[in-house]
Amino acid sequence: MTVLIIRLPPTCITDLAVDFAGHWRISRAIDCAFAAEDPQALAVFRTGAFAATSTRRGRDARGEELAEYARLVMATDLSFYRYLRTFPGIDPQD
């Protein structure tokens, strides 16, 4: 019987890679909203992808920004359609 040993990267490295990929996706969506001159996005988003991924404070700030954007969009449009179109797969209640 042959034993196969597979070396996997440490969990913290893979978790960081997943976080960077997720926040990069969110940052790209924010950039698209800025390019479309979305007034609510321009008023709310300030945290960069690196800060959102690398610090607890940045992560918490990004979460607050997403929640505030969802509230502003709902107040303006009376629906979450624009939020869901801008950030597909990100639930505003999480």
Tab-separated table of N, CA and C in Angstrom:
chain	number	residue	atom	x	y	z
A	1	MET	N	0.845	-1.173	0.000
A	1	MET	CA	0.000	0.000	0.000
A	1	MET	C	0.896	1.244	0.000
A	2	THR	N	0.629	2.171	-0.915
A	2	THR	CA	1.407	3.389	-1.047
A	2	THR	C	0.700	4.522	-0.323
A	3	VAL	N	1.471	5.281	0.442
A	3	VAL	CA	0.926	6.422	1.158
A	3	VAL	C	1.235	7.674	0.346
A	4	LEU	N	0.220	8.431	0.092
A	4	LEU	CA	0.354	9.665	-0.678
A	4	LEU	C	0.267	10.845	0.289
A	5	ILE	N	1.294	11.642	0.316
A	5	ILE	CA	1.323	12.815	1.193
A	5	ILE	C	1.155	14.055	0.321
A	6	ILE	N	0.152	14.830	0.654
A	6	ILE	CA	-0.116	16.066	-0.088
A	6	ILE	C	0.128	17.229	0.862
A	7	ARG	N	0.935	18.151	0.428
A	7	ARG	CA	1.205	19.338	1.253
A	7	ARG	C	0.267	20.460	0.818
A	8	LEU	N	-0.515	20.919	1.733
A	8	LEU	CA	-1.436	22.015	1.468
A	8	LEU	C	-0.899	23.286	2.109
A	9	PRO	N	-1.183	24.425	1.499
A	9	PRO	CA	-0.741	25.672	2.125
A	9	PRO	C	-1.473	25.866	3.450
A	10	PRO	N	-0.871	26.571	4.376
A	10	PRO	CA	-1.543	26.826	5.652
A	10	PRO	C	-2.889	27.513	5.436
A	11	THR	N	-3.815	27.212	6.306
A	11	THR	CA	-5.168	27.737	6.191
A	11	THR	C	-5.189	29.264	6.161
A	12	CYS	N	-4.334	29.901	6.934
A	12	CYS	CA	-4.359	31.364	6.969
A	12	CYS	C	-4.016	31.968	5.605
A	13	ILE	N	-3.147	31.309	4.855
A	13	ILE	CA	-2.788	31.809	3.520
A	13	ILE	C	-3.950	31.638	2.550
A	14	THR	N	-4.594	30.474	2.580
A	14	THR	CA	-5.724	30.264	1.669
A	14	THR	C	-6.893	31.172	2.046
A	15	ASP	N	-7.117	31.380	3.354
A	15	ASP	CA	-8.181	32.295	3.776
A	15	ASP	C	-7.912	33.713	3.292
A	16	LEU	N	-6.678	34.149	3.396
A	16	LEU	CA	-6.314	35.486	2.937
A	16	LEU	C	-6.521	35.622	1.429
A	17	ALA	N	-6.174	34.580	0.685
A	17	ALA	CA	-6.371	34.615	-0.771
A	17	ALA	C	-7.856	34.722	-1.116
A	18	VAL	N	-8.688	33.987	-0.405
A	18	VAL	CA	-10.137	34.052	-0.639
A	18	VAL	C	-10.669	35.441	-0.286
A	19	ASP	N	-10.196	36.009	0.835
A	19	ASP	CA	-10.616	37.354	1.224
A	19	ASP	C	-10.227	38.390	0.175
A	20	PHE	N	-8.984	38.316	-0.318
A	20	PHE	CA	-8.546	39.250	-1.353
A	20	PHE	C	-9.410	39.126	-2.604
A	21	ALA	N	-9.704	37.893	-3.016
A	21	ALA	CA	-10.525	37.689	-4.212
A	21	ALA	C	-11.919	38.269	-4.022
A	22	GLY	N	-12.520	38.034	-2.850
A	22	GLY	CA	-13.861	38.559	-2.590
A	22	GLY	C	-13.891	40.074	-2.540
A	23	HIS	N	-12.934	40.672	-1.836
A	23	HIS	CA	-12.912	42.127	-1.746
A	23	HIS	C	-12.501	42.769	-3.064
A	24	TRP	N	-11.706	42.082	-3.845
A	24	TRP	CA	-11.365	42.601	-5.173
A	24	TRP	C	-12.632	42.679	-6.022
A	25	ARG	N	-13.467	41.623	-5.945
A	25	ARG	CA	-14.724	41.598	-6.697
A	25	ARG	C	-15.637	42.748	-6.257
A	26	ILE	N	-15.722	42.962	-4.946
A	26	ILE	CA	-16.546	44.051	-4.426
A	26	ILE	C	-15.978	45.400	-4.875
A	27	SER	N	-14.662	45.548	-4.814
A	27	SER	CA	-14.035	46.809	-5.231
A	27	SER	C	-14.260	47.089	-6.708
A	28	ARG	N	-14.226	46.060	-7.538
A	28	ARG	CA	-14.513	46.236	-8.972
A	28	ARG	C	-15.953	46.706	-9.167
A	29	ALA	N	-16.891	46.147	-8.399
A	29	ALA	CA	-18.292	46.576	-8.499
A	29	ALA	C	-18.442	48.030	-8.054
A	30	ILE	N	-17.721	48.404	-7.001
A	30	ILE	CA	-17.754	49.792	-6.534
A	30	ILE	C	-17.174	50.722	-7.601
A	31	ASP	N	-16.073	50.309	-8.224
A	31	ASP	CA	-15.475	51.107	-9.300
A	31	ASP	C	-16.456	51.304	-10.455
A	32	CYS	N	-17.202	50.263	-10.781
A	32	CYS	CA	-18.207	50.373	-11.854
A	32	CYS	C	-19.316	51.343	-11.451
A	33	ALA	N	-19.724	51.293	-10.181
A	33	ALA	CA	-20.749	52.229	-9.703
A	33	ALA	C	-20.222	53.665	-9.753
A	34	PHE	N	-18.945	53.849	-9.402
A	34	PHE	CA	-18.339	55.185	-9.495
A	34	PHE	C	-18.314	55.652	-10.947
A	35	ALA	N	-17.935	54.757	-11.862
A	35	ALA	CA	-17.868	55.112	-13.280
A	35	ALA	C	-19.241	55.491	-13.816
A	36	ALA	N	-20.288	54.859	-13.285
A	36	ALA	CA	-21.654	55.177	-13.705
A	36	ALA	C	-22.196	56.409	-12.974
A	37	GLU	N	-21.345	57.006	-12.129
A	37	GLU	CA	-21.699	58.187	-11.350
A	37	GLU	C	-22.932	57.959	-10.476
A	38	ASP	N	-22.967	56.793	-9.825
A	38	ASP	CA	-24.028	56.456	-8.879
A	38	ASP	C	-23.873	57.362	-7.655
A	39	PRO	N	-24.820	58.285	-7.408
A	39	PRO	CA	-24.645	59.259	-6.326
A	39	PRO	C	-24.565	58.615	-4.942
A	40	GLN	N	-25.295	57.536	-4.721
A	40	GLN	CA	-25.235	56.873	-3.418
A	40	GLN	C	-23.874	56.206	-3.210
A	41	ALA	N	-23.337	55.595	-4.246
A	41	ALA	CA	-22.016	54.966	-4.142
A	41	ALA	C	-20.946	56.020	-3.891
A	42	LEU	N	-21.037	57.135	-4.605
A	42	LEU	CA	-20.060	58.208	-4.423
A	42	LEU	C	-20.113	58.790	-3.011
A	43	ALA	N	-21.296	58.786	-2.403
A	43	ALA	CA	-21.455	59.351	-1.067
A	43	ALA	C	-20.986	58.403	0.036
A	44	VAL	N	-20.993	57.102	-0.231
A	44	VAL	CA	-20.792	56.134	0.852
A	44	VAL	C	-19.411	55.490	0.870
A	45	PHE	N	-18.921	55.000	-0.262
A	45	PHE	CA	-17.740	54.132	-0.251
A	45	PHE	C	-16.444	54.925	-0.137
A	46	ARG	N	-15.641	54.566	0.874
A	46	ARG	CA	-14.362	55.211	1.123
A	46	ARG	C	-13.240	54.205	1.374
A	47	THR	N	-13.560	52.982	1.805
A	47	THR	CA	-12.560	51.995	2.206
A	47	THR	C	-12.020	51.254	0.995
A	48	GLY	N	-10.705	51.167	0.870
A	48	GLY	CA	-10.077	50.452	-0.235
A	48	GLY	C	-10.033	48.953	-0.003
A	49	ALA	N	-9.755	48.194	-1.052
A	49	ALA	CA	-9.740	46.734	-0.974
A	49	ALA	C	-8.653	46.238	-0.029
A	50	PHE	N	-7.486	46.868	-0.056
A	50	PHE	CA	-6.403	46.416	0.814
A	50	PHE	C	-6.762	46.604	2.280
A	51	ALA	N	-7.299	47.761	2.626
A	51	ALA	CA	-7.699	48.009	4.021
A	51	ALA	C	-8.830	47.078	4.439
A	52	ALA	N	-9.782	46.832	3.537
A	52	ALA	CA	-10.912	45.959	3.862
A	52	ALA	C	-10.463	44.523	4.097
A	53	THR	N	-9.392	44.113	3.436
A	53	THR	CA	-8.907	42.742	3.569
A	53	THR	C	-7.912	42.593	4.709
A	54	SER	N	-7.091	43.585	4.927
A	54	SER	CA	-5.956	43.400	5.827
A	54	SER	C	-6.189	43.852	7.268
A	55	THR	N	-7.234	44.626	7.538
A	55	THR	CA	-7.454	45.079	8.910
A	55	THR	C	-8.892	44.837	9.340
A	56	ARG	N	-9.062	44.593	10.615
A	56	ARG	CA	-10.413	44.407	11.156
A	56	ARG	C	-11.220	45.696	11.002
A	57	ARG	N	-10.575	46.809	11.249
A	57	ARG	CA	-11.254	48.098	11.127
A	57	ARG	C	-11.724	48.330	9.691
A	58	GLY	N	-10.866	48.003	8.709
A	58	GLY	CA	-11.252	48.143	7.307
A	58	GLY	C	-12.384	47.219	6.921
A	59	ARG	N	-12.332	45.980	7.425
A	59	ARG	CA	-13.399	45.019	7.141
A	59	ARG	C	-14.722	45.516	7.697
A	60	ASP	N	-14.695	46.006	8.950
A	60	ASP	CA	-15.919	46.514	9.559
A	60	ASP	C	-16.437	47.751	8.825
A	61	ALA	N	-15.515	48.617	8.400
A	61	ALA	CA	-15.910	49.824	7.659
A	61	ALA	C	-16.558	49.451	6.331
A	62	ARG	N	-15.977	48.467	5.620
A	62	ARG	CA	-16.560	48.038	4.334
A	62	ARG	C	-17.961	47.472	4.549
A	63	GLY	N	-18.147	46.705	5.603
A	63	GLY	CA	-19.474	46.158	5.902
A	63	GLY	C	-20.486	47.246	6.188
A	64	GLU	N	-20.075	48.246	6.955
A	64	GLU	CA	-20.956	49.384	7.235
A	64	GLU	C	-21.285	50.160	5.961
A	65	GLU	N	-20.295	50.308	5.088
A	65	GLU	CA	-20.529	51.012	3.819
A	65	GLU	C	-21.531	50.261	2.952
A	66	LEU	N	-21.405	48.943	2.887
A	66	LEU	CA	-22.356	48.155	2.100
A	66	LEU	C	-23.769	48.270	2.667
A	67	ALA	N	-23.880	48.229	3.995
A	67	ALA	CA	-25.199	48.357	4.622
A	67	ALA	C	-25.786	49.747	4.379
A	68	GLU	N	-24.962	50.777	4.508
A	68	GLU	CA	-25.439	52.146	4.276
A	68	GLU	C	-25.843	52.342	2.812
A	69	TYR	N	-25.070	51.778	1.890
A	69	TYR	CA	-25.426	51.872	0.467
A	69	TYR	C	-26.781	51.207	0.221
A	70	ALA	N	-26.988	50.030	0.821
A	70	ALA	CA	-28.276	49.339	0.658
A	70	ALA	C	-29.416	50.196	1.206
A	71	ARG	N	-29.204	50.830	2.366
A	71	ARG	CA	-30.250	51.698	2.936
A	71	ARG	C	-30.544	52.892	2.025
A	72	LEU	N	-29.500	53.532	1.505
A	72	LEU	CA	-29.695	54.688	0.626
A	72	LEU	C	-30.398	54.302	-0.671
A	73	VAL	N	-30.005	53.181	-1.247
A	73	VAL	CA	-30.641	52.721	-2.486
A	73	VAL	C	-32.115	52.411	-2.241
A	74	MET	N	-32.396	51.749	-1.121
A	74	MET	CA	-33.789	51.422	-0.810
A	74	MET	C	-34.609	52.700	-0.600
A	75	ALA	N	-34.040	53.676	0.086
A	75	ALA	CA	-34.751	54.932	0.328
A	75	ALA	C	-34.989	55.706	-0.971
A	76	THR	N	-34.030	55.650	-1.885
A	76	THR	CA	-34.143	56.391	-3.138
A	76	THR	C	-35.031	55.688	-4.155
A	77	ASP	N	-34.777	54.396	-4.364
A	77	ASP	CA	-35.461	53.647	-5.420
A	77	ASP	C	-36.697	52.886	-4.948
A	78	LEU	N	-36.850	52.732	-3.641
A	78	LEU	CA	-37.911	51.914	-3.040
A	78	LEU	C	-37.820	50.445	-3.454
A	79	SER	N	-36.629	50.000	-3.828
A	79	SER	CA	-36.380	48.582	-4.120
A	79	SER	C	-34.875	48.334	-4.008
A	80	PHE	N	-34.509	47.056	-3.880
A	80	PHE	CA	-33.094	46.685	-3.796
A	80	PHE	C	-32.519	46.286	-5.148
A	81	TYR	N	-33.257	46.516	-6.228
A	81	TYR	CA	-32.807	46.049	-7.537
A	81	TYR	C	-31.417	46.583	-7.896
A	82	ARG	N	-31.187	47.872	-7.696
A	82	ARG	CA	-29.882	48.457	-8.057
A	82	ARG	C	-28.766	47.871	-7.198
A	83	TYR	N	-29.034	47.674	-5.907
A	83	TYR	CA	-28.028	47.057	-5.026
A	83	TYR	C	-27.699	45.647	-5.515
A	84	LEU	N	-28.730	44.858	-5.792
A	84	LEU	CA	-28.511	43.480	-6.235
A	84	LEU	C	-27.846	43.417	-7.598
A	85	ARG	N	-28.098	44.400	-8.457
A	85	ARG	CA	-27.444	44.466	-9.758
A	85	ARG	C	-25.972	44.861	-9.603
A	86	THR	N	-25.695	45.778	-8.677
A	86	THR	CA	-24.315	46.231	-8.455
A	86	THR	C	-23.486	45.171	-7.758
A	87	PHE	N	-24.066	44.506	-6.757
A	87	PHE	CA	-23.355	43.499	-5.960
A	87	PHE	C	-24.082	42.160	-6.026
A	88	PRO	N	-24.021	41.467	-7.156
A	88	PRO	CA	-24.711	40.177	-7.236
A	88	PRO	C	-24.102	39.175	-6.252
A	89	GLY	N	-24.950	38.479	-5.539
A	89	GLY	CA	-24.479	37.467	-4.610
A	89	GLY	C	-24.128	37.985	-3.230
A	90	ILE	N	-24.295	39.278	-2.969
A	90	ILE	CA	-24.017	39.830	-1.643
A	90	ILE	C	-25.337	40.282	-1.040
A	91	ASP	N	-25.778	39.571	-0.022
A	91	ASP	CA	-27.053	39.862	0.623
A	91	ASP	C	-26.919	41.114	1.491
A	92	PRO	N	-27.784	42.112	1.336
A	92	PRO	CA	-27.657	43.324	2.140
A	92	PRO	C	-27.953	43.109	3.619
A	93	GLN	N	-28.515	41.957	3.981
A	93	GLN	CA	-28.847	41.694	5.371
A	93	GLN	C	-27.762	40.894	6.085
A	94	ASP	N	-26.697	40.496	5.402
A	94	ASP	CA	-25.617	39.720	6.057
A	94	ASP	C	-24.654	40.631	6.759
